Coordinates of C-alpha atoms in Angstrom, one line a residue:
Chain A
X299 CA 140.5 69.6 79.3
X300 CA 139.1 72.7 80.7
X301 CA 138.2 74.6 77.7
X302 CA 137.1 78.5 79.0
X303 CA 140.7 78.5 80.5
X304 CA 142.7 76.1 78.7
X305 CA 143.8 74.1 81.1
X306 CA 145.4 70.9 79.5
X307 CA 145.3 67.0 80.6
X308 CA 149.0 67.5 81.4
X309 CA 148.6 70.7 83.5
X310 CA 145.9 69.0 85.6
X311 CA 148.9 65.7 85.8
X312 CA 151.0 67.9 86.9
X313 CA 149.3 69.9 89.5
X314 CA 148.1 66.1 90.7
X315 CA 151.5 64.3 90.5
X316 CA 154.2 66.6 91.5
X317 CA 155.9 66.6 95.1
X318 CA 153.4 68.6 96.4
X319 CA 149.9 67.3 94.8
X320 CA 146.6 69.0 95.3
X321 CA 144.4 67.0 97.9
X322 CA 140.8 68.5 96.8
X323 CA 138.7 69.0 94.1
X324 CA 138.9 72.9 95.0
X325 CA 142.6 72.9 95.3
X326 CA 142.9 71.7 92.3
X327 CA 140.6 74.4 90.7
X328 CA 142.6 77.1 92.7
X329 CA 145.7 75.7 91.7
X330 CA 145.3 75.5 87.5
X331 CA 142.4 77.7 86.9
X332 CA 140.3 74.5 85.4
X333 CA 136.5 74.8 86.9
X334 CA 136.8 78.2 87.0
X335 CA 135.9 80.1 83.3
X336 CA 132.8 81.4 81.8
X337 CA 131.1 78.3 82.0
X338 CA 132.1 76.9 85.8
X339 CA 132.5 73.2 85.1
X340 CA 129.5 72.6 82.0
X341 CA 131.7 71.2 79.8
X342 CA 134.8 70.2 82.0
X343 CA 133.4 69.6 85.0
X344 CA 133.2 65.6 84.2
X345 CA 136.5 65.4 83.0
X346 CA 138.1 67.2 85.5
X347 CA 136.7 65.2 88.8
X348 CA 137.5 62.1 87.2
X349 CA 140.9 63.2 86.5
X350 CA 141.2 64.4 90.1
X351 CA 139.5 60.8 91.3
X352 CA 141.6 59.0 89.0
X353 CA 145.0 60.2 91.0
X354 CA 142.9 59.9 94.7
X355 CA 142.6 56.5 93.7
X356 CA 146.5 55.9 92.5
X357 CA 147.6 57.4 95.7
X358 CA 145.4 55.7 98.3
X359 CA 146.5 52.5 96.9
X360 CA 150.5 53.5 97.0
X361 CA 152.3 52.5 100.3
Chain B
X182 CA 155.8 74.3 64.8
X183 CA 152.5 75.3 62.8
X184 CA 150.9 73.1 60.3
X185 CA 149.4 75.6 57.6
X186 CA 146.4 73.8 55.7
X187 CA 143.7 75.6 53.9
X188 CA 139.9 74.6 53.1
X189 CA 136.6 75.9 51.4
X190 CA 134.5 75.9 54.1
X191 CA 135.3 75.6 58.2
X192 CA 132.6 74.5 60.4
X193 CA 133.0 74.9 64.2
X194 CA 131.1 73.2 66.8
X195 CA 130.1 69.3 65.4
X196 CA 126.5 68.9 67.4
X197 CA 123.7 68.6 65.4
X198 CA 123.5 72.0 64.0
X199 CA 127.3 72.3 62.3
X200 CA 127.5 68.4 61.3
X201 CA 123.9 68.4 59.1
X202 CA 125.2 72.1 57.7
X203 CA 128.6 70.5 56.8
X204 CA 126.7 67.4 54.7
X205 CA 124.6 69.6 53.3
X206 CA 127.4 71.9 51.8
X207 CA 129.7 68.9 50.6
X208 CA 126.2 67.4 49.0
X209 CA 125.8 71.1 47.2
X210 CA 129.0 70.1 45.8
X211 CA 131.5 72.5 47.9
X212 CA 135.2 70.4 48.0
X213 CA 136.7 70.3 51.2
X214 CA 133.9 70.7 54.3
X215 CA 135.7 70.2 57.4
X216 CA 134.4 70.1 60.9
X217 CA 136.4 70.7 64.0
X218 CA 135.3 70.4 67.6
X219 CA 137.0 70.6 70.8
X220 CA 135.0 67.5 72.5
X221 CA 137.0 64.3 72.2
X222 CA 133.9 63.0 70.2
X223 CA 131.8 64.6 67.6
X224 CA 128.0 65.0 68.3
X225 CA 127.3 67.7 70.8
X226 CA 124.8 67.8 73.2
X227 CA 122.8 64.6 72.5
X228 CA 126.1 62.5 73.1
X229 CA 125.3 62.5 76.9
X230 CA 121.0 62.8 76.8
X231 CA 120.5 58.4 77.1
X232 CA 116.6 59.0 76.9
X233 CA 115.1 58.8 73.3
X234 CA 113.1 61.7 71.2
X235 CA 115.9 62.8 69.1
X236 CA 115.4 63.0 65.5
X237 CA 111.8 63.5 65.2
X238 CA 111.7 66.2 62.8
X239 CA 115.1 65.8 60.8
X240 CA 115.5 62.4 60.2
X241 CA 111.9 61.7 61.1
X242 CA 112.4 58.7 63.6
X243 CA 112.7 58.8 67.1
X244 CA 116.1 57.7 68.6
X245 CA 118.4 57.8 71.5
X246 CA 120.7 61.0 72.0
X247 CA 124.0 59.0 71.0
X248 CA 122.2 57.3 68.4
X249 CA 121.4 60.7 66.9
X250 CA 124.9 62.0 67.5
X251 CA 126.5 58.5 65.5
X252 CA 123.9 58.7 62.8
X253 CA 124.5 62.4 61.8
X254 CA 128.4 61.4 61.9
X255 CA 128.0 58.7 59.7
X256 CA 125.9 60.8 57.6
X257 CA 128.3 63.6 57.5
X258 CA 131.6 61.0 56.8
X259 CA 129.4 59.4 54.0
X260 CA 129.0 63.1 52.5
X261 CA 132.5 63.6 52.1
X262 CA 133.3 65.6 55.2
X263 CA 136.6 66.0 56.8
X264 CA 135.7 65.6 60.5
X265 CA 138.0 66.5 63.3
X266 CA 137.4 66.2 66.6
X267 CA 139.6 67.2 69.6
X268 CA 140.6 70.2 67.9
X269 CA 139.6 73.9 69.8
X270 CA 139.6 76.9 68.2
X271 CA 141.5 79.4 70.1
X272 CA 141.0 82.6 67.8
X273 CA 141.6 84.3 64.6
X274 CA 144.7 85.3 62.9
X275 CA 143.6 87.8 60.8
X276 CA 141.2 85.9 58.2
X277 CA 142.2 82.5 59.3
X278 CA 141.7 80.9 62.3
X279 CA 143.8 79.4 64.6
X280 CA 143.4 75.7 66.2
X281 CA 144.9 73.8 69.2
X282 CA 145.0 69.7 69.7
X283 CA 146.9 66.7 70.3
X284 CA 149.0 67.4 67.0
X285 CA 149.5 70.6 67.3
X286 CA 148.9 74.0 66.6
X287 CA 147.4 74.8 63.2
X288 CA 146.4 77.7 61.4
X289 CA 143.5 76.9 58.7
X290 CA 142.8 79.2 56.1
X291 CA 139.1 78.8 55.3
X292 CA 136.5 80.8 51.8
X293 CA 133.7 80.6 54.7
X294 CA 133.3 79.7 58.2
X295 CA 130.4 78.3 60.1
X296 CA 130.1 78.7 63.6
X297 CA 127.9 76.2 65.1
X298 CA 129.4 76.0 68.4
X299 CA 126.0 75.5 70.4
X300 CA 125.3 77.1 74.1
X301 CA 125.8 76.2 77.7
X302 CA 123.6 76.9 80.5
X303 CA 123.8 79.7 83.0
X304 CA 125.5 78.5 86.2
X305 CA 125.3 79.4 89.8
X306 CA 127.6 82.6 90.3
X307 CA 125.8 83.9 86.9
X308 CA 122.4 83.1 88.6
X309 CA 123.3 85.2 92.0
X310 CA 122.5 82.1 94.6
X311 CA 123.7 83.3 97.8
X312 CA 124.4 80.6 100.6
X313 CA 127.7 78.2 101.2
X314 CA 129.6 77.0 98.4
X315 CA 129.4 73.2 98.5
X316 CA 130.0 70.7 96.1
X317 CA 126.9 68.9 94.5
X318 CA 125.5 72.4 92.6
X319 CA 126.0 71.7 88.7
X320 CA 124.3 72.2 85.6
X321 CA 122.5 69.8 83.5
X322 CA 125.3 69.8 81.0
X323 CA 127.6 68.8 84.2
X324 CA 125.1 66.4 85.4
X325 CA 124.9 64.6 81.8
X326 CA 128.4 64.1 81.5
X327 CA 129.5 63.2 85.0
X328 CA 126.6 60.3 84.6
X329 CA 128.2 59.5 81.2
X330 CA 132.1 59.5 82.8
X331 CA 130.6 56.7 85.4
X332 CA 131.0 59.1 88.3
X333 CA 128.2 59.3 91.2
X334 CA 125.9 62.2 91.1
X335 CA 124.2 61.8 94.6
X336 CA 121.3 60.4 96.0
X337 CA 118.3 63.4 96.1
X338 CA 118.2 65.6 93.6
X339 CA 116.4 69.4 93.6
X340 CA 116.3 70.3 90.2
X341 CA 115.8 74.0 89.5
X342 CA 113.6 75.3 86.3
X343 CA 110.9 73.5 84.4
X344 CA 111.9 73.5 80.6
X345 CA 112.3 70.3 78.5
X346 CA 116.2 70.3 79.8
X347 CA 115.1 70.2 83.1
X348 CA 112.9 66.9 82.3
X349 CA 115.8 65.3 80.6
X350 CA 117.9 66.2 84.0
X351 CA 115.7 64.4 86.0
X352 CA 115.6 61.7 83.8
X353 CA 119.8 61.2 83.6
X354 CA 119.0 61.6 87.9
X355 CA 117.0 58.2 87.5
X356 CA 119.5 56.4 85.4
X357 CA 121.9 57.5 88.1
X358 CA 119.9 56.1 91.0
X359 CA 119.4 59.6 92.2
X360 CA 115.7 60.7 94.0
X361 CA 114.1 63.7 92.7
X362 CA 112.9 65.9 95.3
X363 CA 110.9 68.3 93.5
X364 CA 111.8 70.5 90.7
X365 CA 111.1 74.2 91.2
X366 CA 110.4 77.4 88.7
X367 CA 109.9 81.0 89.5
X368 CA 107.3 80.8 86.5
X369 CA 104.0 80.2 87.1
X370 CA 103.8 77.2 85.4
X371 CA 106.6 74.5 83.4
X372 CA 107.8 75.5 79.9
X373 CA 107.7 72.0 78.8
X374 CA 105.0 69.9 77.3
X375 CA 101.9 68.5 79.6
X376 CA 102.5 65.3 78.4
X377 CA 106.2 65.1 79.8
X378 CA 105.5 66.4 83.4
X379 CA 102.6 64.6 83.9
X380 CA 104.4 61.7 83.2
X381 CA 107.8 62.6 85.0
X382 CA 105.8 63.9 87.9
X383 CA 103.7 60.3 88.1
X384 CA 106.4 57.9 87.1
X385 CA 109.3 59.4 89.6
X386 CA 106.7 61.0 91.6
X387 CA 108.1 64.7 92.5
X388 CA 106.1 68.1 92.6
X389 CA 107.1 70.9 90.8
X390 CA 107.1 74.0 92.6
X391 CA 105.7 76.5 90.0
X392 CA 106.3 80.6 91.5
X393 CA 109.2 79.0 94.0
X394 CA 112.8 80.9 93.7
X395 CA 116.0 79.5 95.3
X396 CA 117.1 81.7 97.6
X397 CA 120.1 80.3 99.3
X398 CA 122.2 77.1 99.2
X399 CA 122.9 75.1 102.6
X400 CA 126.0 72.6 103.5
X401 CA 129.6 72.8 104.1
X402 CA 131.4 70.2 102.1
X403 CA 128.8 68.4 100.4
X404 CA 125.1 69.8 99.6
X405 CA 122.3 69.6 102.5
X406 CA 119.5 71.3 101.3
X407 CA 118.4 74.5 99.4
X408 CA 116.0 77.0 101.4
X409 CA 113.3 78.1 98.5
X410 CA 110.4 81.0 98.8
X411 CA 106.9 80.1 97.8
X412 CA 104.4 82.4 95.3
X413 CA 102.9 83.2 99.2
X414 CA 106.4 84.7 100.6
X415 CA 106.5 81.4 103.1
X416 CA 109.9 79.8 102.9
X417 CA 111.1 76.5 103.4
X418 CA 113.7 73.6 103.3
X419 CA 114.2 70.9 101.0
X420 CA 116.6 68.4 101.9
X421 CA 118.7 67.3 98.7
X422 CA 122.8 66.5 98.3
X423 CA 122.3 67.1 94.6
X424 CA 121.3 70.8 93.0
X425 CA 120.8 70.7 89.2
X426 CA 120.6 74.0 87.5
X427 CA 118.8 73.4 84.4
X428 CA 117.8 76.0 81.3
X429 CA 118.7 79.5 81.0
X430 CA 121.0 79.2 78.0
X431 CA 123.4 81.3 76.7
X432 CA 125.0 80.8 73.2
X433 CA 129.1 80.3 72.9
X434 CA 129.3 83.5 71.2
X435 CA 133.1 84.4 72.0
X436 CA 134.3 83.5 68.6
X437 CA 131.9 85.3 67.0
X438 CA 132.3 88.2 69.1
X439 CA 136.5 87.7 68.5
X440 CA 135.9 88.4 65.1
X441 CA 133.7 91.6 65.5
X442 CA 130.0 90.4 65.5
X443 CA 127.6 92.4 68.0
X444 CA 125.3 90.8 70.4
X445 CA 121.9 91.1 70.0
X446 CA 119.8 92.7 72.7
X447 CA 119.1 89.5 74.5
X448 CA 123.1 89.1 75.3
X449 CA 123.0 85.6 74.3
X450 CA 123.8 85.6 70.4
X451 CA 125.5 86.9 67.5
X452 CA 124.0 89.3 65.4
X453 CA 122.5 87.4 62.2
X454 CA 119.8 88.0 59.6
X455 CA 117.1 85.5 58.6
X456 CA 119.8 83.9 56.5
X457 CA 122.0 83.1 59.8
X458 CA 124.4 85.8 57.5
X459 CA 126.8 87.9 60.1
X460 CA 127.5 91.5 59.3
X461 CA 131.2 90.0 58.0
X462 CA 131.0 88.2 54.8
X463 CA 132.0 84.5 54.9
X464 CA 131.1 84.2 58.6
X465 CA 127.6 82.3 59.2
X466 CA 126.2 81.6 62.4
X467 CA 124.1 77.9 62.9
X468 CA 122.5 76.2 65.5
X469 CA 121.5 76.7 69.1
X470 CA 124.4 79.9 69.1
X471 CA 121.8 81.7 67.0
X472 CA 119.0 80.6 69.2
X473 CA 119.9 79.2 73.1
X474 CA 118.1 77.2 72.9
X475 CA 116.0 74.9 70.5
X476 CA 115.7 70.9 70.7
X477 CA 118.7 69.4 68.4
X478 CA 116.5 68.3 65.6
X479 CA 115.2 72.3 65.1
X480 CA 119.3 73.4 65.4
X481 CA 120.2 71.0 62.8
X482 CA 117.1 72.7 60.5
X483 CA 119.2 75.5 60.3
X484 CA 121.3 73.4 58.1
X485 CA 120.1 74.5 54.1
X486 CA 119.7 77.9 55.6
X487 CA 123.2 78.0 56.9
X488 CA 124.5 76.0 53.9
X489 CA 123.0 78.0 51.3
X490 CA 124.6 81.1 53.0
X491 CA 128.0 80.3 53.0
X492 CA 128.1 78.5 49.4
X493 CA 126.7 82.4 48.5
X494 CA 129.9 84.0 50.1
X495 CA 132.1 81.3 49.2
X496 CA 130.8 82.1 45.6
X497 CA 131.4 85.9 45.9
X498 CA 135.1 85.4 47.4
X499 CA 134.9 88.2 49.9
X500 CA 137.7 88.6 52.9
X501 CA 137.2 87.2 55.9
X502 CA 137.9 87.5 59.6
X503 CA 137.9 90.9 61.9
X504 CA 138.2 94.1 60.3
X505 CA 137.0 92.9 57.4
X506 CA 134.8 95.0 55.6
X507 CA 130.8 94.9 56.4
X508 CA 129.0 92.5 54.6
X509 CA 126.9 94.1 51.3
X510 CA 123.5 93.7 53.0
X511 CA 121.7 96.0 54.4
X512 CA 119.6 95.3 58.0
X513 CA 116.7 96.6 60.2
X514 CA 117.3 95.5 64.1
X515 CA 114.6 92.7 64.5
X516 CA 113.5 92.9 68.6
X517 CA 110.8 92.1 70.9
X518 CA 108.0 94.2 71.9
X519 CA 105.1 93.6 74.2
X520 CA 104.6 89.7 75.7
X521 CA 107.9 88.6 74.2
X522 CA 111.0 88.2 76.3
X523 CA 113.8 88.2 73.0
X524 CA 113.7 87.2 69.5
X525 CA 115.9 85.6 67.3
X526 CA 117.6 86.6 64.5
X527 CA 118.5 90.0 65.6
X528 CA 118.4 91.7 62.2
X529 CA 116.7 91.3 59.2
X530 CA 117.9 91.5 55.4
X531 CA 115.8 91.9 52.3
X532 CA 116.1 88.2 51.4
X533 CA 114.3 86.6 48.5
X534 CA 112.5 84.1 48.9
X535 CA 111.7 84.9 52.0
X536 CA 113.5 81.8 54.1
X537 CA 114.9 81.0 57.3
X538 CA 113.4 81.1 60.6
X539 CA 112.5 83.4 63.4
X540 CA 111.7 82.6 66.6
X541 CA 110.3 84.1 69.8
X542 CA 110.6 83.9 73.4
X543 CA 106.8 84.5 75.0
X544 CA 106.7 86.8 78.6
X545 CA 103.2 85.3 79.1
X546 CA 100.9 83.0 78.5
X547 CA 97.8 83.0 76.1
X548 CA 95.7 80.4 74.6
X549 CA 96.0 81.5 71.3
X550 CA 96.6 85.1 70.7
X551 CA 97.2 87.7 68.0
X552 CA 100.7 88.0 67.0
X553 CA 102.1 90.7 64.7
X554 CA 105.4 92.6 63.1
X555 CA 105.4 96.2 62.6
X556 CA 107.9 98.3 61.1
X557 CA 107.6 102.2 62.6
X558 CA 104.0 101.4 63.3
X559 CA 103.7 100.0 59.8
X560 CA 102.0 96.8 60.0
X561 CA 103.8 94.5 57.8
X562 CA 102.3 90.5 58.8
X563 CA 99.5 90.0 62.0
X564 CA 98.2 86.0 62.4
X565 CA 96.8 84.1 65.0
X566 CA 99.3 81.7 66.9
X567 CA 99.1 77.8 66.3
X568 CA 99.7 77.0 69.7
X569 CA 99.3 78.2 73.0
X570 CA 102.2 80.7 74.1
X571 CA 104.0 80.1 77.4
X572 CA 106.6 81.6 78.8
X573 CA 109.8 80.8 77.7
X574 CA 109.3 78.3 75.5
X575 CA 110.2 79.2 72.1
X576 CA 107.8 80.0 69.3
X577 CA 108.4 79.6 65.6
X578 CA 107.2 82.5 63.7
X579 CA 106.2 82.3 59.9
X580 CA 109.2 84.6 58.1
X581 CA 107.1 85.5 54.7
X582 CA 107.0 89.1 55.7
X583 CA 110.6 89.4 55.5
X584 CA 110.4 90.4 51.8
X585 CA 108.2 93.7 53.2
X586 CA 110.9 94.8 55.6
X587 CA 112.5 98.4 54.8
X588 CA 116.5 97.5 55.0
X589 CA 118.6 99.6 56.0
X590 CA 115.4 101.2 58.2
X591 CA 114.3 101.6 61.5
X592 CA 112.9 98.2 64.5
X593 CA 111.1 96.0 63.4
X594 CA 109.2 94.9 66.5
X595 CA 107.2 91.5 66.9
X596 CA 104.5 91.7 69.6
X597 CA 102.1 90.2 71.4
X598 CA 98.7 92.1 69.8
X599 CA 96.7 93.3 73.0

């Protein structure tokens, strides 16, 4: 996904999914490097916040 | 496991630039043309600009970004090419170059290799905004394909710089549903045509602060406003929860510069001659790398240029990749000298017919002035410019004196004539 510091689809999964997920957009950029290469979020930047709002959504709507 | 596959001529980067270079070459005849690209989708840029005025001076019609994008994809698939998207080029193995993507690692051999792979704008730590570090600051290219993921932007927008990007920004901020609050330059005056900001500024109704500089950034989570500094030292604050850094391109030069290429003075691009030729033989530059940047349908003119360079190496068979031996030309630096920011080529080769493009970056602005190449105070073209000059927006430069140049020899410097 994020291209500058190769960050992959299933890096960004992970870092959202796993026992202890990030909770913000900037955790999340702390957490895998994605966001944060030469060109701070002009080609990723998209990608990666929907990524991050798709799993805010799936864990809002979980019990 | 790596998949091993080998191919006459590589093109990375498939925006307008590296897919109308690829056609061209399989329509010169060359076998297998492939095109890689990391985006999921081929087209570049214009994928995510909605508003029309693509195509004007390539295909000679005027159509929507995507449309563009599809039509020089169909055009390309018709041609014969091999088009891969979703692949990323990670580096070079030696002469070959190495490739990343949902099936794998590869490692593709290639006779020639165009890069094409476009430019991105400058953003905010590159730019030195001081302030608070909230979200809602992005670039256009951010902007463009937030709008096209269906994600919300915000409600006001300050959009900072005044070239034809920045008008395209503000038009993605109305299909949003965003406000423009003003747009501001620290020129004197916009870098696009009259016609767009006088219609921009009366249809969405924002003024554009020409001599204003952003000086700090205000909000805690989410944007608030940005404080700017008028041409008379007053400052103030605009209220916005969206900032949009438009312009100030730089090319995506790190392949190039993996392999070995220099950087011309401006920082932004590869070294190239005239002919888009690197100082490596078999490695050709295209597009808005070369010069950050042009509209999409001057990139993809760089296409017989570009072509016709890399059939020539392919033809000669030479080595590829870094440490390969210089390429046979020889070059005078090409630069800027008075009333030009950069230029572009960086170098120049003896090249018969004279062909390609130059193109210059004005510091001022003049109605109409004098423009003219020397070589070590020989004069070698002088002419009047079509158009007026302003600053920053690029100029094309007739190239027929290239076949005066002295190569290998000393600057040749391209001025604004007092």
């Amino acid at each position: 996904v994020c291209l500058c510091e190769r960050v992959t689809a299933g890096e960004l999964r992970d870092a959202l999914g796993g026992p202890v997920p990030a909770r913000t957009l900037d955790g999340l950029r702390r957490r895998t490097r994605a966001l944060n290469g030469r060109c701070q979020g002009f080609h990723c930047g998209a990608a990666v916040r929907a990524a991050f709002d798709a799993a805010a959504a799936a864990t809002e709507v979980r019990p | 496991v790596r998949h091993e596959r080998s191919v006459d001529v590589l093109v990375v980067g498939g925006g307008p630039a590296g897919l109308t270079t690829a056609t061209e070459l399989a329509r010169l005849g060359v076998g297998r043309v492939e095109v890689v690209d990391r985006g999921s989708e081929l087209g570049g840029i214009p994928l995510f600009c909605e508003h029309t005025g693509f195509g004007l001076r390539d295909l000679r019609r005027s159509l929507s970004g995507p449309a563009y994008a599809a039509r020089l994809v169909d055009r390309a698939a018709a041609a014969g090419v091999d088009l891969r998207p979703g692949v990323c080029v990670t580096g070079w193995d030696g002469g070959a170059l190495l490739t990343t993507s949902p099936d794998g690692l590869a490692r593709v051999e290639a006779g020639a290799v165009v890069l094409a792979t476009g430019a991105r704008e400058r953003p905010r730590p590159a730019r030195w905004i001081p302030g608070d570090r909230p979200a809602g600051v992005l670039t256009t290219g951010q902007l463009q394909r937030s709008v096209r993921h269906g994600l919300t932007v915000g409600s006001s927008a300050v959009v900072v710089g005044a070239e034809h990007v920045s008008f395209s920004a503000v038009l993605t901020l109305r299909h949003a549903g965003a406000r423009v609050v003003a747009m501001t330059t620290e020129r004197g005056r916009h870098q696009s045509y009259a016609a767009f900001r006088f219609a921009a500024a009366a249809r969405y109704r924002f003024p554009v602060l020409t001599g204003t500089r952003v000086v700090r950034v205000v909000g805690r989570d989410r944007v608030q406003g940005v404080d700017v500094v008028g041409p008379d030292g007053a400052g103030r604050r605009l209220e916005c929860d969206v900032v949009v850094l438009t312009g100030d391109w730089v090319g995506e030069h790190e392949l190039a510069r993996a392999a070995g290429v220099g950087l011309d003075p401006s920082r932004t691009a590869p070294l190239v001659d005239t002919l888009l030729r690197t100082a490596l033989p078999g490695l050709v530059c295209a597009g808005n790398l070369v010069h950050a940047v042009l509209t999409a349908d001057a990139a993809a003119l760089d296409a017989s240029v570009a072509a016709a360079s890399a059939l020539a190496a392919l033809r000669t068979g030479s080595a590829l990749g870094p440490g390969a031996a210089p390429g046979p030309f020889p070059t005078a630096p090409l630069v800027a000298g008075v009333g030009l920011s950069r230029v572009a080529p960086g170098l120049v080769a003896l090249a018969e017919p004279p062909r390609g493009r130059v193109v210059v970056w004005p510091d001022l602005a003049r109605r109409r002035p004098e423009l003219e190449v020397r070589q070590g105070g020989r004069l070698l073209w002088r002419g009047r410019a079509v158009r007026p000059l302003v600053p920053d927006r690029p100029y094309d430069l007739p190239a027929g004196w290239v076949h005066d140049v002295q190569a290998p020899g000393p600057e040749v410097v391209v001025s604004v004539s007092p």
